[in-house]
Amino acid sequence: MSRINGGYFQFSPVFGEVQRNLETILKAIHAFEGHLLVFPELALSGYQFLSKEEVRELADDIPSGPTIKVLEDAVRGRDLHVVVGLAERDHGRLYNSAVLIGPIGYIGTYRKTHVFFEETLWFAPGDTGFLVWDIGRARVGVLVCFDWFFPEAARSLALKGADILCHPGNLVLPYCPDAMVTRCLENRVFAITANRIGREQRGEKPALQFIGMSEIVAPNGRILCRSSEKDQELRLCEIDIAEARDKRINPYNDLLKDRRPHWYAS
Ligand code: ACM
């Protein structure tokens, strides 16, 4: 059972409309015919917050909050796992998190390690470290958006055995879709980047235009599918996990065994 149908849902969350965004997410879950579905970062709240209080209001407790329960109900009993980005409240702290939910319910949370730009005003840097879960058909690790900029993040997940990097994003800069080709090549992993589309402009802040271009990239750097910059899309690709488990580059080189950590700066 080395194949898994993985996909993403690219859409435009409406700022502050948690219930409406949740309904959009539920429709995508119901329509999806694969095994692993990744949603964007902060998919329930939207992105451009004006204050910490606003984040707190739109955040959820994980796993006891109402959103998690609804997502669990949508996935329960199906041969399906979902990764959803959302704002998390925990003991007075706020995190930019992503949850993994499967057929038997909530599995775990990753808290974004490298918070970006004004996120640093609202969110604490993640304290979970880089996590990999075995979901049966594959081993999955999670990065959130700007984490891609730090090669150590994807490398840590590869060293921990991830076959697929699940990567919720709210990308505004143009570099990531092409850069993920390198992240996949240098780690021989698949990546599912689920980015959002649309524009947000709140208060006096400059508008943010999200770049879409969600994609699935293979360990050899092939882009299996890539979305447009503007359209809502639910996409799915067949992923052969054996490709990610084979770290040999040629008969003489193995990507992970050939590392020389002794010489690397830290
Ligand atoms: C980002 O980390 N949302 C760019």
Coordinates of C-alpha atoms and ligand atoms in Angstrom, one line a residue, residues 41 47 112 116 119 145-146 170-172, ligand 1:
E41 CA -3.0 28.5 7.2
Y47 CA -5.1 36.5 8.4
K112 CA 4.2 27.4 13.6
F116 CA 6.2 36.0 10.0
E119 CA 2.3 37.6 13.3
C145 CA 3.8 28.9 5.6
F146 CA 7.0 30.9 6.4
N170 CA -1.1 32.3 3.5
L171 CA 1.7 33.2 1.1
V172 CA 2.1 36.8 0.0
Ligands
ACM1 C1 3.3 33.5 6.1 O1 4.1 32.9 6.9 N1 2.0 33.6 6.4 C2 3.9 34.3 5.0

